[in-house]
Short mmCIF file of N, CA and C in Angstrom, two decimals:
data_model
loop_
_atom_site.label_atom_id
_atom_site.label_comp_id
_atom_site.label_asym_id
_atom_site.label_seq_id
_atom_site.Cartn_x
_atom_site.Cartn_y
_atom_site.Cartn_z
N UNK F 1 15.24 24.99 -2.42
CA UNK F 1 13.77 25.22 -2.60
C UNK F 1 13.03 24.16 -2.88
N UNK F 2 13.91 23.61 -4.41
CA UNK F 2 13.46 22.21 -4.59
C UNK F 2 13.21 21.13 -4.09
N UNK F 3 14.36 20.84 -3.08
CA UNK F 3 14.74 20.16 -2.30
C UNK F 3 13.43 20.08 -1.08
N UNK F 4 13.11 21.28 -0.53
CA UNK F 4 11.96 21.42 0.03
C UNK F 4 10.66 20.78 -0.28
N UNK F 5 10.64 21.17 -1.70
CA UNK F 5 8.79 20.79 -2.09
C UNK F 5 9.23 19.17 -2.30
N UNK F 6 10.58 18.51 -2.72
CA UNK F 6 10.23 17.34 -2.90
C UNK F 6 9.78 16.73 -1.50
N UNK F 7 10.58 16.93 -0.57
CA UNK F 7 10.41 16.51 1.12
C UNK F 7 8.81 16.60 1.25
N UNK F 8 8.13 17.82 1.04
CA UNK F 8 6.66 17.93 1.74
C UNK F 8 6.16 17.30 0.43
N UNK F 9 6.34 17.08 -0.50
CA UNK F 9 5.65 15.88 -1.60
C UNK F 9 5.83 14.62 -1.22
N UNK F 10 6.92 13.96 -0.56
CA UNK F 10 7.19 12.92 0.02
C UNK F 10 5.94 12.39 1.27
N UNK F 11 6.13 13.60 1.99
CA UNK F 11 4.97 13.31 3.22
C UNK F 11 3.65 13.50 2.88
N UNK F 12 3.26 14.22 1.57
CA UNK F 12 2.16 14.07 1.23
C UNK F 12 1.78 12.44 0.31
N UNK F 13 2.79 12.13 -0.09
CA UNK F 13 2.65 10.36 -0.76
C UNK F 13 2.56 9.74 0.60
N UNK F 14 3.43 9.93 1.51
CA UNK F 14 3.37 8.95 2.42
C UNK F 14 2.08 9.06 3.78
N UNK F 15 1.44 10.28 3.68
CA UNK F 15 -0.02 10.60 4.30
C UNK F 15 -1.13 9.63 3.59
N UNK F 16 -0.66 9.47 2.31
CA UNK F 16 -2.08 8.62 1.24
C UNK F 16 -1.60 7.32 1.37
N UNK F 17 -0.72 6.88 1.92
CA UNK F 17 -0.43 5.37 1.53
C UNK F 17 -1.94 4.68 2.49
N UNK F 18 -2.27 5.02 3.52
CA UNK F 18 -2.81 4.55 4.35
C UNK F 18 -4.50 4.70 3.39
N UNK F 19 -4.68 5.60 2.91
CA UNK F 19 -5.99 5.40 2.21
C UNK F 19 -5.77 5.28 0.48
N UNK F 20 -5.04 4.38 0.47
CA UNK F 20 -4.97 4.25 -1.28
C UNK F 20 -5.63 3.12 -1.44
N UNK F 21 -5.99 2.25 -0.76
CA UNK F 21 -6.75 1.05 -1.01
C UNK F 21 -6.19 -0.17 -1.74
N UNK F 22 -6.10 -0.45 -2.97
CA UNK F 22 -5.68 -1.64 -3.07
C UNK F 22 -4.27 -1.61 -3.25
N UNK F 23 -3.32 -2.95 -3.03
CA UNK F 23 -2.25 -3.29 -2.78
C UNK F 23 -1.05 -2.31 -3.95
N UNK F 24 -1.31 -2.45 -5.28
CA UNK F 24 -0.60 -1.75 -5.94
C UNK F 24 -0.54 -0.23 -5.96
N UNK F 25 -1.94 0.31 -5.49
CA UNK F 25 -1.76 1.84 -5.13
C UNK F 25 -0.95 2.40 -4.00
N UNK F 26 -1.15 1.08 -2.71
CA UNK F 26 -0.46 1.30 -1.70
C UNK F 26 1.27 1.50 -2.10
N UNK F 27 1.79 0.39 -2.84
CA UNK F 27 3.06 0.25 -3.28
C UNK F 27 3.63 1.48 -4.30
N UNK F 28 2.77 1.68 -4.80
CA UNK F 28 3.48 3.09 -5.62
C UNK F 28 3.17 4.28 -5.27
N UNK F 29 2.22 4.55 -3.84
CA UNK F 29 2.55 6.09 -3.06
C UNK F 29 3.81 5.89 -2.25
N UNK F 30 3.94 4.42 -1.73
CA UNK F 30 5.09 4.17 -0.89
C UNK F 30 6.29 4.27 -1.60
N UNK F 31 6.45 3.84 -2.84
CA UNK F 31 7.58 4.00 -3.72
C UNK F 31 8.07 5.49 -3.92
N UNK F 32 6.86 6.31 -4.41
CA UNK F 32 7.03 7.70 -4.66
C UNK F 32 7.47 8.51 -3.59
N UNK F 33 6.92 7.93 -2.17
CA UNK F 33 7.37 8.47 -1.32
C UNK F 33 8.61 8.65 -1.08
N UNK F 34 9.34 7.46 -1.12
CA UNK F 34 10.89 7.12 -0.81
C UNK F 34 11.81 7.68 -2.25
N UNK F 35 11.04 7.68 -2.99
CA UNK F 35 11.88 8.26 -4.28
C UNK F 35 11.96 10.19 -3.62
N UNK F 36 10.56 10.50 -3.79
CA UNK F 36 10.81 12.09 -3.19
C UNK F 36 11.54 12.47 -2.15
N UNK F 37 11.83 11.74 -1.17
CA UNK F 37 12.00 11.84 0.21
C UNK F 37 13.85 11.88 -0.34
N UNK F 38 14.37 10.67 -0.92
CA UNK F 38 15.67 10.42 -1.11
C UNK F 38 15.82 11.95 -2.00
N UNK F 39 15.34 12.31 -3.39
CA UNK F 39 15.98 13.43 -4.12
C UNK F 39 15.72 14.56 -3.18
N UNK F 40 14.95 14.87 -2.36
CA UNK F 40 14.50 16.00 -1.74
C UNK F 40 15.77 16.37 -0.56
N UNK F 41 16.32 15.25 -0.05
CA UNK F 41 17.51 15.07 1.07
C UNK F 41 18.90 15.44 0.16
N UNK F 42 18.34 14.67 -0.75
CA UNK F 42 20.04 14.86 -1.68
C UNK F 42 20.14 16.35 -2.20
N UNK F 43 18.90 16.66 -2.58
CA UNK F 43 19.41 18.67 -2.78
C UNK F 43 19.26 19.12 -2.10
N UNK F 44 18.74 18.80 -0.80
CA UNK F 44 19.06 19.94 0.62
C UNK F 44 20.50 19.58 0.72
N UNK F 45 20.87 18.35 1.01
CA UNK F 45 22.38 18.39 1.00
C UNK F 45 23.19 18.83 0.64
N UNK F 46 23.02 18.96 -0.90
CA UNK F 46 24.18 19.05 -1.73
C UNK F 46 23.53 20.27 -2.80
N UNK F 47 23.55 21.22 -2.34
CA UNK F 47 22.73 22.32 -3.36
C UNK F 47 23.52 22.59 -4.79
N UNK F 48 24.37 22.05 -4.56
CA UNK F 48 25.21 22.47 -6.05
C UNK F 48 24.77 21.66 -6.90
N UNK F 49 24.40 20.22 -6.81
CA UNK F 49 24.11 19.30 -7.49
C UNK F 49 22.57 19.58 -8.49
N UNK F 50 21.75 20.17 -7.03
CA UNK F 50 20.46 20.78 -7.62
C UNK F 50 20.73 21.84 -8.62
N UNK F 51 21.48 22.70 -8.18
CA UNK F 51 21.98 23.98 -9.26
C UNK F 51 22.53 23.19 -10.89
N UNK F 52 23.04 22.47 -10.68
CA UNK F 52 23.46 21.84 -11.86
C UNK F 52 22.75 21.14 -12.59
N UNK F 53 21.30 20.39 -11.80
CA UNK F 53 20.51 19.58 -12.58
C UNK F 53 19.30 20.52 -13.08
N UNK F 54 19.02 21.94 -12.48
CA UNK F 54 18.28 22.68 -13.23
C UNK F 54 18.87 23.49 -14.43
N UNK F 55 20.05 23.57 -14.19
CA UNK F 55 20.49 24.45 -15.18
C UNK F 55 20.69 23.77 -16.60
N UNK F 56 21.02 22.16 -16.57
CA UNK F 56 21.23 21.49 -17.42
C UNK F 56 19.81 21.48 -17.98
N UNK F 57 18.54 21.03 -17.36
CA UNK F 57 17.13 21.12 -17.96
C UNK F 57 16.99 22.33 -18.60
N UNK F 58 17.59 23.72 -18.15
CA UNK F 58 17.32 24.64 -18.73
C UNK F 58 17.76 25.03 -20.19
N UNK F 59 19.09 24.37 -20.19
CA UNK F 59 19.78 24.28 -21.22
C UNK F 59 19.06 23.53 -22.47
N UNK F 60 18.45 22.12 -22.07
CA UNK F 60 17.99 21.46 -22.70
C UNK F 60 16.50 21.84 -23.45
N UNK F 61 16.27 22.75 -22.78
CA UNK F 61 14.66 23.72 -23.10
C UNK F 61 15.02 24.77 -23.81
N UNK F 62 16.19 25.25 -23.89
CA UNK F 62 16.68 26.16 -24.78
C UNK F 62 16.65 25.87 -26.26
N UNK F 63 17.58 24.58 -26.42
CA UNK F 63 17.64 23.82 -27.58
C UNK F 63 16.55 23.71 -28.41
N UNK F 64 15.48 23.09 -27.57
CA UNK F 64 14.12 22.92 -28.49
C UNK F 64 13.94 24.13 -28.87
#
């Protein structure tokens, strides 16, 4: 599920590249699109990794 959300986020950032305006904004949107796509595809391809990541995050929250 998280992988799909990240891929959708990547598509949204990629769509915003053309309307970002300044070069810094364009590069920022493009970099975020690539990072979100990479993370999303990684989580879709390896769901155990996504599960381990979310479990580790939950344990950190429980400690606080």
